[in-house]
Coordinates of C-alpha atoms in Angstrom, one line a residue:
M1 CA 30.5 -25.3 -16.4
P2 CA 27.4 -24.5 -14.3
N3 CA 29.7 -23.7 -11.4
N4 CA 31.8 -21.3 -13.6
Y5 CA 28.6 -19.7 -14.9
S6 CA 27.4 -19.1 -11.3
A7 CA 30.7 -17.7 -10.3
D8 CA 30.8 -15.2 -13.2
R9 CA 27.2 -14.4 -13.1
Q10 CA 27.1 -11.5 -10.6
P11 CA 29.9 -9.4 -12.1
G12 CA 28.3 -9.8 -15.5
V13 CA 25.0 -8.5 -14.2
L14 CA 26.6 -5.4 -12.6
R15 CA 28.6 -4.6 -15.7
S16 CA 25.4 -5.0 -17.9
L17 CA 23.2 -2.8 -15.8
D18 CA 21.9 0.3 -17.4
W19 CA 23.3 2.8 -14.9
W20 CA 21.9 5.8 -16.7
T21 CA 18.4 4.6 -15.8
I22 CA 19.4 3.9 -12.2
C23 CA 20.8 7.5 -11.9
I24 CA 17.5 8.9 -13.3
Y25 CA 15.6 6.7 -10.8
I26 CA 17.7 8.0 -7.8
A27 CA 17.3 11.6 -9.0
L28 CA 13.5 11.2 -9.2
L29 CA 13.5 9.6 -5.7
I30 CA 15.4 12.6 -4.3
F31 CA 13.2 15.2 -6.1
G32 CA 10.2 13.2 -4.9
W33 CA 11.2 13.2 -1.2
V34 CA 11.9 17.0 -1.4
S35 CA 8.4 17.4 -2.8
V36 CA 6.7 15.3 -0.2
C37 CA 8.6 17.1 2.5
G38 CA 7.4 20.5 1.1
A39 CA 3.8 19.3 0.6
S40 CA 3.4 17.8 4.1
Y41 CA 5.4 20.5 6.0
T42 CA 3.6 22.8 8.4
Y43 CA 4.9 26.1 9.8
G44 CA 7.0 25.6 12.9
D45 CA 7.6 21.9 12.3
T46 CA 11.3 21.0 12.9
E47 CA 10.9 17.2 12.7
I48 CA 10.9 16.5 9.0
F49 CA 12.8 13.3 9.6
S50 CA 10.5 12.0 12.3
L51 CA 8.6 8.8 11.5
S52 CA 5.5 10.5 12.7
S53 CA 5.6 12.8 9.7
R54 CA 5.0 11.9 6.1
S55 CA 8.4 13.1 5.0
G56 CA 10.0 10.8 7.6
M57 CA 7.9 7.8 6.5
Q58 CA 8.6 8.5 2.9
I59 CA 12.3 8.0 3.7
I60 CA 11.3 4.5 4.9
W61 CA 9.4 3.8 1.7
I62 CA 12.4 5.0 -0.4
G63 CA 14.8 2.9 1.6
T64 CA 12.7 -0.2 1.3
S65 CA 12.2 0.4 -2.4
V66 CA 16.0 0.6 -3.0
C67 CA 16.4 -2.7 -1.1
L68 CA 13.6 -4.2 -3.1
G69 CA 15.3 -3.1 -6.3
F70 CA 18.6 -4.6 -5.1
V71 CA 16.8 -8.0 -4.3
I72 CA 15.3 -8.0 -7.8
L73 CA 18.8 -7.5 -9.4
M74 CA 20.1 -10.5 -7.5
M75 CA 17.4 -12.8 -9.0
D76 CA 17.8 -14.9 -12.1
D77 CA 16.2 -13.0 -15.0
R78 CA 14.7 -16.2 -16.3
F79 CA 12.5 -16.3 -13.2
F80 CA 10.2 -13.6 -14.5
D81 CA 9.6 -15.4 -17.8
T82 CA 9.1 -18.8 -16.1
F83 CA 6.7 -17.7 -13.4
A84 CA 4.9 -14.9 -15.3
Y85 CA 1.5 -16.6 -15.4
I86 CA 1.7 -17.7 -11.8
V87 CA 2.5 -14.2 -10.6
Y88 CA -0.3 -12.8 -12.7
G89 CA -2.8 -15.4 -11.5
L90 CA -2.0 -14.7 -7.8
L91 CA -2.3 -10.9 -8.3
V92 CA -5.6 -11.3 -10.1
L93 CA -7.0 -13.5 -7.3
L94 CA -5.8 -10.9 -4.8
L95 CA -7.5 -8.1 -6.8
F96 CA -10.7 -10.2 -6.8
A97 CA -10.6 -10.8 -3.1
T98 CA -10.0 -7.1 -2.4
I99 CA -13.4 -6.4 -4.0
F100 CA -15.0 -7.9 -0.8
N101 CA -12.6 -6.0 1.5
P102 CA -14.6 -4.6 4.4
H103 CA -12.3 -1.6 4.7
S104 CA -13.4 1.4 2.6
I105 CA -11.0 4.4 2.3
K106 CA -12.5 7.4 0.6
G107 CA -15.2 5.3 -1.0
S108 CA -12.7 2.8 -2.5
R109 CA -12.2 -0.8 -1.5
S110 CA -8.8 -1.1 -3.2
W111 CA -6.7 -1.0 0.0
L112 CA -5.7 -4.0 2.2
V113 CA -5.3 -2.9 5.8
L114 CA -2.8 -5.0 7.7
G115 CA -2.4 -3.3 11.1
P116 CA -0.6 0.0 10.5
L117 CA 0.3 -1.0 7.0
R118 CA -2.0 -0.3 4.0
L119 CA -1.3 -1.9 0.6
Q120 CA -3.0 -1.3 -2.7
P121 CA -2.8 -4.5 -4.9
A122 CA -3.7 -2.6 -8.0
E123 CA -0.2 -1.0 -7.9
F124 CA 1.5 -4.4 -7.9
A125 CA -0.8 -5.9 -10.5
K126 CA 0.7 -3.6 -13.2
F127 CA 4.0 -5.5 -13.3
A128 CA 2.2 -8.8 -13.1
T129 CA 0.0 -8.0 -16.1
A130 CA 3.1 -6.7 -18.0
L131 CA 4.9 -10.0 -17.3
A132 CA 1.9 -12.1 -18.4
I133 CA 1.3 -10.1 -21.6
A134 CA 5.0 -10.3 -22.4
K135 CA 5.0 -14.0 -21.8
F136 CA 1.9 -14.6 -24.0
M137 CA 3.1 -12.4 -26.9
S138 CA 6.6 -14.0 -26.9
V139 CA 5.2 -17.4 -27.6
Y140 CA 6.2 -18.8 -31.0
G141 CA 3.6 -18.0 -33.7
F142 CA 2.0 -15.0 -32.0
T143 CA 0.9 -12.2 -34.3
M144 CA -1.3 -9.2 -33.7
K145 CA -3.0 -9.9 -37.0
N146 CA -4.5 -13.1 -35.6
R147 CA -7.9 -12.2 -34.1
K148 CA -7.8 -14.9 -31.5
H149 CA -4.3 -13.9 -30.3
F150 CA -5.3 -10.3 -30.1
M151 CA -8.5 -11.0 -28.1
I152 CA -6.6 -13.2 -25.6
A153 CA -4.0 -10.4 -25.2
C154 CA -6.8 -7.9 -24.6
G155 CA -8.4 -10.3 -22.1
I156 CA -5.2 -10.5 -20.1
I157 CA -5.4 -6.7 -19.7
F158 CA -9.1 -6.3 -19.1
L159 CA -9.3 -9.0 -16.4
P160 CA -7.4 -7.0 -13.7
M161 CA -9.2 -3.8 -15.0
L162 CA -12.6 -5.3 -14.2
C163 CA -11.4 -6.4 -10.8
I164 CA -10.1 -2.9 -10.0
V165 CA -13.3 -1.3 -11.3
G166 CA -15.2 -3.6 -8.9
Q167 CA -13.0 -2.0 -6.1
R168 CA -14.5 1.4 -7.1
E169 CA -11.0 2.5 -8.2
T170 CA -11.7 3.6 -11.8
G171 CA -8.6 5.8 -12.1
S172 CA -6.2 2.9 -11.4
A173 CA -8.1 0.7 -13.9
L174 CA -7.7 3.2 -16.7
V175 CA -3.9 3.0 -16.3
Y176 CA -4.1 -0.5 -18.0
L177 CA -5.1 1.2 -21.2
S178 CA -1.5 2.2 -21.5
F179 CA -0.7 -1.4 -22.7
F180 CA -2.2 -0.5 -26.0
F181 CA 0.8 1.7 -26.7
M182 CA 2.9 -1.5 -26.6
F183 CA 0.3 -3.2 -28.9
Y184 CA 0.9 -0.5 -31.5
R185 CA 4.7 -1.1 -31.3
E186 CA 4.1 -4.8 -31.8
G187 CA 2.0 -4.4 -34.9
M188 CA -1.5 -3.4 -33.9
P189 CA -3.0 -1.4 -36.9
G190 CA -2.9 2.3 -36.4
S191 CA -6.6 2.4 -37.1
F192 CA -7.2 1.2 -33.5
L193 CA -5.3 4.3 -32.1
F194 CA -7.1 6.6 -34.6
T195 CA -10.4 5.2 -33.5
G196 CA -9.6 5.9 -29.9
V197 CA -8.6 9.5 -30.7
A198 CA -11.7 9.9 -32.8
M199 CA -13.9 8.7 -29.9
I200 CA -12.3 11.3 -27.6
I201 CA -12.9 14.1 -30.2
Y202 CA -16.5 13.0 -30.6
F203 CA -17.1 13.0 -26.8
V204 CA -15.4 16.3 -26.1
V205 CA -16.8 18.3 -29.0
G206 CA -20.3 16.7 -28.9
I207 CA -20.8 17.2 -25.2
K208 CA -19.1 20.6 -24.9
Y209 CA -21.2 22.2 -27.7
E210 CA -24.3 20.1 -27.4
N211 CA -26.4 23.1 -26.2
V212 CA -24.9 25.6 -28.5
M213 CA -27.1 26.4 -31.5
L214 CA -25.8 26.8 -35.1
W215 CA -26.5 30.5 -36.0
D216 CA -30.2 31.0 -36.1
T217 CA -31.2 27.4 -36.6
P218 CA -32.4 24.9 -34.0
T219 CA -29.3 22.7 -34.7
S220 CA -26.9 21.6 -32.0
V221 CA -23.4 22.6 -33.0
G222 CA -22.0 19.6 -31.1
K223 CA -24.1 17.0 -32.9
F224 CA -23.6 18.7 -36.2
I225 CA -19.8 18.7 -36.0
V226 CA -19.6 15.1 -34.7
L227 CA -21.8 13.8 -37.5
F228 CA -19.8 15.8 -40.1
L229 CA -16.5 14.5 -38.7
V230 CA -17.8 10.9 -38.9
Q231 CA -18.6 11.4 -42.6
L232 CA -15.3 13.1 -43.2
F233 CA -13.2 10.5 -41.4
S234 CA -14.9 7.5 -42.9
T235 CA -14.8 9.0 -46.4
S236 CA -11.1 9.7 -46.1
M237 CA -10.4 6.1 -45.2
I238 CA -11.3 5.1 -48.8
W239 CA -8.2 7.0 -49.9
V240 CA -6.0 5.8 -47.0
Y241 CA -6.8 2.1 -47.1
L242 CA -7.9 1.6 -50.7
G243 CA -6.1 4.4 -52.5
D244 CA -9.2 5.2 -54.6
T245 CA -8.9 9.0 -55.0
K246 CA -11.8 9.2 -57.5
K247 CA -14.4 7.7 -55.1
T248 CA -13.0 9.7 -52.2
K249 CA -13.4 13.0 -54.1
R250 CA -16.8 12.1 -55.4
L251 CA -18.1 11.2 -51.9
L252 CA -16.6 14.2 -50.3
A253 CA -18.3 16.4 -52.9
Y254 CA -21.6 14.9 -52.0
V255 CA -21.0 15.3 -48.3
F256 CA -19.9 18.9 -48.5
G257 CA -22.6 19.8 -51.1
I258 CA -25.6 18.3 -49.3
T259 CA -24.4 19.7 -45.9
L260 CA -23.9 23.2 -47.4
I261 CA -27.4 23.2 -49.0
A262 CA -29.0 22.1 -45.8
V263 CA -27.2 24.8 -43.8
L264 CA -28.2 27.6 -46.2
F265 CA -31.8 26.4 -46.5
S266 CA -32.2 26.3 -42.7
E267 CA -30.5 29.7 -42.2
F268 CA -32.3 31.7 -44.9
V269 CA -35.5 29.8 -45.8
I270 CA -37.1 27.6 -43.2
P271 CA -35.2 27.0 -39.9
F272 CA -35.0 23.2 -39.1
D273 CA -32.7 20.8 -37.3
I274 CA -29.9 20.0 -39.7
V275 CA -28.9 17.0 -37.6
W276 CA -31.7 15.0 -39.2
V277 CA -30.2 15.6 -42.7
Q278 CA -26.8 14.7 -41.2
L279 CA -28.2 11.4 -39.9
I280 CA -29.8 10.6 -43.3
L281 CA -26.6 11.5 -45.1
S282 CA -24.6 9.3 -42.7
A283 CA -26.9 6.4 -43.4
G284 CA -26.4 7.0 -47.1
V285 CA -22.6 7.0 -46.7
I286 CA -22.7 3.8 -44.7
G287 CA -25.0 2.2 -47.3
Y288 CA -22.6 3.3 -50.0
F289 CA -19.7 1.5 -48.2
I290 CA -21.7 -1.7 -47.8
Y291 CA -22.8 -1.7 -51.4
N292 CA -19.2 -1.3 -52.6
G293 CA -18.1 -4.0 -50.2
L294 CA -20.6 -6.4 -51.6
N295 CA -19.7 -5.6 -55.2
S296 CA -15.9 -5.5 -54.9
R297 CA -15.6 -8.0 -52.0
F298 CA -13.0 -5.7 -50.4
P299 CA -13.3 -6.2 -46.6
H300 CA -12.1 -2.6 -46.0
F301 CA -15.4 -1.2 -47.1
F302 CA -17.1 -3.2 -44.4
Y303 CA -14.6 -2.1 -41.8
I304 CA -15.1 1.6 -42.8
S305 CA -18.9 1.2 -42.5
L306 CA -18.5 -0.4 -39.1
F307 CA -16.3 2.5 -38.0
A308 CA -18.9 5.0 -39.1
L309 CA -21.8 3.1 -37.5
G310 CA -19.8 2.6 -34.3
S311 CA -18.8 6.2 -34.2
I312 CA -22.5 7.4 -34.3
A313 CA -23.6 4.7 -31.8
F314 CA -20.7 5.7 -29.5
F315 CA -21.6 9.4 -29.5
Y316 CA -25.3 8.9 -28.8
S317 CA -24.6 6.2 -26.1
A318 CA -22.0 8.5 -24.5
D319 CA -24.5 11.3 -24.3
Y320 CA -27.0 9.0 -22.7
V321 CA -24.5 7.6 -20.2
L322 CA -23.3 11.1 -19.2
N323 CA -26.8 12.5 -18.6
D324 CA -28.8 9.4 -17.5
V325 CA -26.4 6.8 -16.1
M326 CA -23.5 8.6 -14.4
Q327 CA -23.8 9.8 -10.8
P328 CA -24.2 13.5 -10.3
H329 CA -20.7 14.0 -8.9
Q330 CA -19.2 12.2 -11.8
R331 CA -21.2 14.3 -14.3
V332 CA -20.1 17.5 -12.5
R333 CA -16.4 16.5 -12.8
I334 CA -16.7 16.0 -16.6
N335 CA -18.6 19.3 -17.0
V336 CA -15.9 21.1 -15.0
L337 CA -13.2 19.5 -17.2
L338 CA -15.0 20.6 -20.4
G339 CA -15.5 24.1 -19.0
L340 CA -19.3 23.8 -18.9
D341 CA -19.3 24.4 -15.1
E342 CA -16.8 26.1 -12.9
D343 CA -17.9 24.9 -9.5
L344 CA -14.8 26.4 -7.8
A345 CA -16.2 25.4 -4.4
G346 CA -16.9 21.8 -5.3
A347 CA -15.6 19.5 -8.1
G348 CA -13.3 22.1 -9.5
Y349 CA -11.8 23.2 -6.2
N350 CA -8.8 20.9 -6.3
V351 CA -7.8 21.9 -9.8
H352 CA -8.4 25.6 -9.2
Q353 CA -6.2 25.6 -6.1
S354 CA -3.5 23.6 -7.8
E355 CA -3.4 26.0 -10.7
I356 CA -3.1 28.9 -8.3
A357 CA -0.2 27.2 -6.5
I358 CA 1.7 26.4 -9.7
G359 CA 1.1 29.9 -11.1
S360 CA 2.3 31.6 -7.9
G361 CA 5.7 29.8 -8.3
G362 CA 6.7 32.0 -11.2
L363 CA 10.0 31.2 -12.9
R364 CA 12.2 30.2 -10.0
G365 CA 9.6 29.3 -7.3
K366 CA 9.2 30.5 -3.7
G367 CA 11.9 28.2 -2.4
F368 CA 12.0 25.0 -0.4
L369 CA 9.3 24.9 2.4
N370 CA 8.2 28.4 1.4
G371 CA 5.0 27.6 -0.6
T372 CA 2.0 29.4 0.8
Q373 CA -0.8 27.5 -1.0
T374 CA 0.6 24.2 0.1
K375 CA 1.7 25.2 3.6
L376 CA -1.8 26.5 4.3
K377 CA -3.3 23.3 3.0
F378 CA -5.4 24.9 0.3
V379 CA -4.8 22.1 -2.1
P380 CA -6.4 18.7 -1.1
E381 CA -4.3 15.6 -1.7
Q382 CA -1.3 17.8 -2.2
D383 CA 1.2 15.2 -1.2
T384 CA -0.3 12.4 -3.2
D385 CA -2.3 13.0 -6.4
F386 CA -1.7 16.7 -6.6
I387 CA 2.0 16.7 -5.5
F388 CA 3.1 18.3 -8.8
C389 CA 1.6 21.6 -7.7
T390 CA 4.1 21.6 -4.8
V391 CA 6.9 21.3 -7.3
G392 CA 5.5 24.2 -9.3
E393 CA 5.0 26.5 -6.3
E394 CA 8.4 25.9 -4.6
E395 CA 10.6 25.2 -7.5
G396 CA 8.8 27.3 -10.2
F397 CA 8.8 26.8 -13.9
L398 CA 12.5 25.8 -14.0
G399 CA 12.0 23.1 -11.3
S400 CA 8.8 21.8 -12.9
A401 CA 10.5 21.7 -16.3
S402 CA 13.5 19.8 -14.9
V403 CA 11.2 17.2 -13.4
L404 CA 9.4 16.7 -16.7
V405 CA 12.7 16.5 -18.5
L406 CA 13.8 13.8 -16.1
F407 CA 10.6 11.8 -16.7
C408 CA 11.0 12.2 -20.5
C409 CA 14.6 11.0 -20.3
L410 CA 13.4 8.0 -18.3
I411 CA 10.7 7.1 -20.8
L412 CA 12.9 7.5 -23.8
R413 CA 15.7 5.5 -22.2
L414 CA 13.2 2.7 -21.5
M415 CA 12.2 2.7 -25.1
Y416 CA 15.8 2.6 -26.2
I417 CA 16.6 -0.3 -23.8
S418 CA 13.5 -2.1 -25.1
E419 CA 14.7 -1.9 -28.7
R420 CA 18.0 -3.6 -27.8
Q421 CA 16.4 -6.6 -26.2
P422 CA 17.5 -9.9 -28.0
F423 CA 14.1 -11.6 -27.2
K424 CA 10.6 -10.4 -27.7
F425 CA 9.7 -11.0 -24.0
G426 CA 12.0 -8.3 -22.9
R427 CA 11.0 -5.8 -25.6
V428 CA 7.3 -6.3 -24.9
Y429 CA 7.7 -5.9 -21.1
G430 CA 9.9 -2.8 -21.6
Y431 CA 7.3 -1.1 -23.7
C432 CA 4.7 -1.9 -21.2
V433 CA 6.8 -0.2 -18.5
A434 CA 7.4 2.8 -20.7
G435 CA 3.7 3.1 -21.5
I436 CA 2.7 2.9 -17.8
F437 CA 5.1 5.7 -16.9
F438 CA 4.0 7.8 -19.8
F439 CA 0.3 7.4 -18.9
H440 CA 0.9 8.3 -15.2
L441 CA 3.0 11.3 -16.1
F442 CA 0.6 12.6 -18.7
I443 CA -2.6 12.1 -16.7
N444 CA -1.3 13.2 -13.3
V445 CA 0.4 16.4 -14.6
G446 CA -2.5 17.1 -16.9
M447 CA -5.1 16.9 -14.1
V448 CA -3.0 19.2 -11.9
L449 CA -3.0 21.7 -14.7
G450 CA -6.7 21.2 -15.5
L451 CA -6.1 19.6 -18.9
T452 CA -7.1 16.0 -18.1
P453 CA -9.8 14.4 -15.9
V454 CA -9.2 14.1 -12.2
I455 CA -9.0 10.3 -11.8
G456 CA -6.7 10.1 -8.8
I457 CA -3.5 8.3 -10.0
P458 CA -0.1 9.0 -8.4
L459 CA 2.9 10.7 -10.0
P460 CA 5.7 8.0 -10.1
F461 CA 8.3 8.3 -7.3
F462 CA 6.8 11.6 -6.2
S463 CA 3.4 10.9 -4.6
Y464 CA 3.5 9.8 -1.0
G465 CA 2.9 6.2 -0.2
G466 CA 4.6 2.8 -0.2
S467 CA 2.4 0.9 -2.5
S468 CA 2.9 3.2 -5.5
L469 CA 6.7 3.5 -4.8
W470 CA 7.1 -0.2 -4.5
G471 CA 5.0 -0.9 -7.5
F472 CA 6.9 1.5 -9.8
T473 CA 10.2 0.1 -8.4
L474 CA 9.2 -3.4 -9.2
L475 CA 8.2 -2.4 -12.7
L476 CA 11.5 -0.6 -13.4
F477 CA 13.9 -3.0 -11.8
I478 CA 12.4 -6.2 -13.2
F479 CA 13.1 -4.6 -16.6
L480 CA 16.6 -3.6 -15.6
R481 CA 17.2 -7.2 -14.5
I482 CA 15.9 -8.6 -17.7
D483 CA 18.0 -6.2 -19.7
A484 CA 21.1 -7.0 -17.6
G485 CA 20.8 -10.6 -18.6
R486 CA 20.9 -9.9 -22.4
N487 CA 24.7 -10.6 -22.7
L488 CA 24.9 -13.6 -20.3
I489 CA 26.0 -16.9 -21.9
R490 CA 23.4 -19.5 -21.2
Q491 CA 24.5 -23.0 -20.4

């Protein structure tokens, strides 16, 4: 029987492969090479296939990536489950060792220089972390509701993140937050995602409007809105989690009424900082939650009070970190993103030039190798982090939209494949892969358009370089191999 199984194994794998995903992968590789060629091309250059050019070297990276994918498909799919922790441990050790790397490239110690070859372990640690988290979460008895299980799962994610931060590569570390999308699919309460979104709102609104005064009062609009949102969000949770409409309406009436009286008094009687009233009101609301929690013994009241208290603490600590802890160049980047500073010659230069390049492409673009902004090298990192501006300039809106549609098809296809997995290991890993691709796409395209922070992460299959291309190929083809083994008869 084992011999028959081995003989029939390879045809079964080929028949079970998801060829739609492979076709999308090949299409993205082709589009990616055309974009690298356009971004690295200089006028008068006729050697786009030469290994001395980036377009020529990208062909090598693409060829080796295809070979790597083929090798993965030839492996036993059970290998990834069996050795998940070992692969994860080795990659974490490599990440830790890289912190002490003597080679610094653009202020980052995340690259290993091996002669002419440069590798970034953080790109390969993604698939290792995805395998480890899938292995842990597929163990019998695991549940997201178990606090110990959830904390260990978070630890598996945060460990490589800390190592990457130690390499001064914050952007690559933030990618690991994409695993929380998978947590949500596997049963993590939606309150965690809501808390994350709320924190972003607090930070953006609070910092952007901190120095804007409310009418004729000495009240910061940013602080006023954030504190009001904290009261509104936490009060609404009584209705969401407890279904107590009466208490929700009563508390909302107090919040709106006291706030309105304070605003009118400060505007028309004696001007004063309404934020102090908001802080006292917030303390009263939190006290109300704790009091009801003690009386009713419903833990939800304590969770809501913790959310409100944590929200206020987060906002004031974020303000302190931004103004007193962050380095000046980091603070400038955030201010540029929030529209507080333009700095077109400094921190905002990259984004400004990329926006010009994309806008100049119009509907159909300027044509292959005809982009002026990219050919004249106005956009820094235009063949790596900012390569999407080359797509926009040369291929226009139609080309850019086509690339985005391809990526969306890939992510949706990965989610579809994840749902058909017979075992939890494959489903968890698949959603990890989909989350990573979504995070890279959203942040990279967003930063090129000036919608998200410039954190320096590549666009999958487009940005020049072997590490990212190999890393994404490993992520994708391991999942394809796991999926291809779903129908195999085990002996």
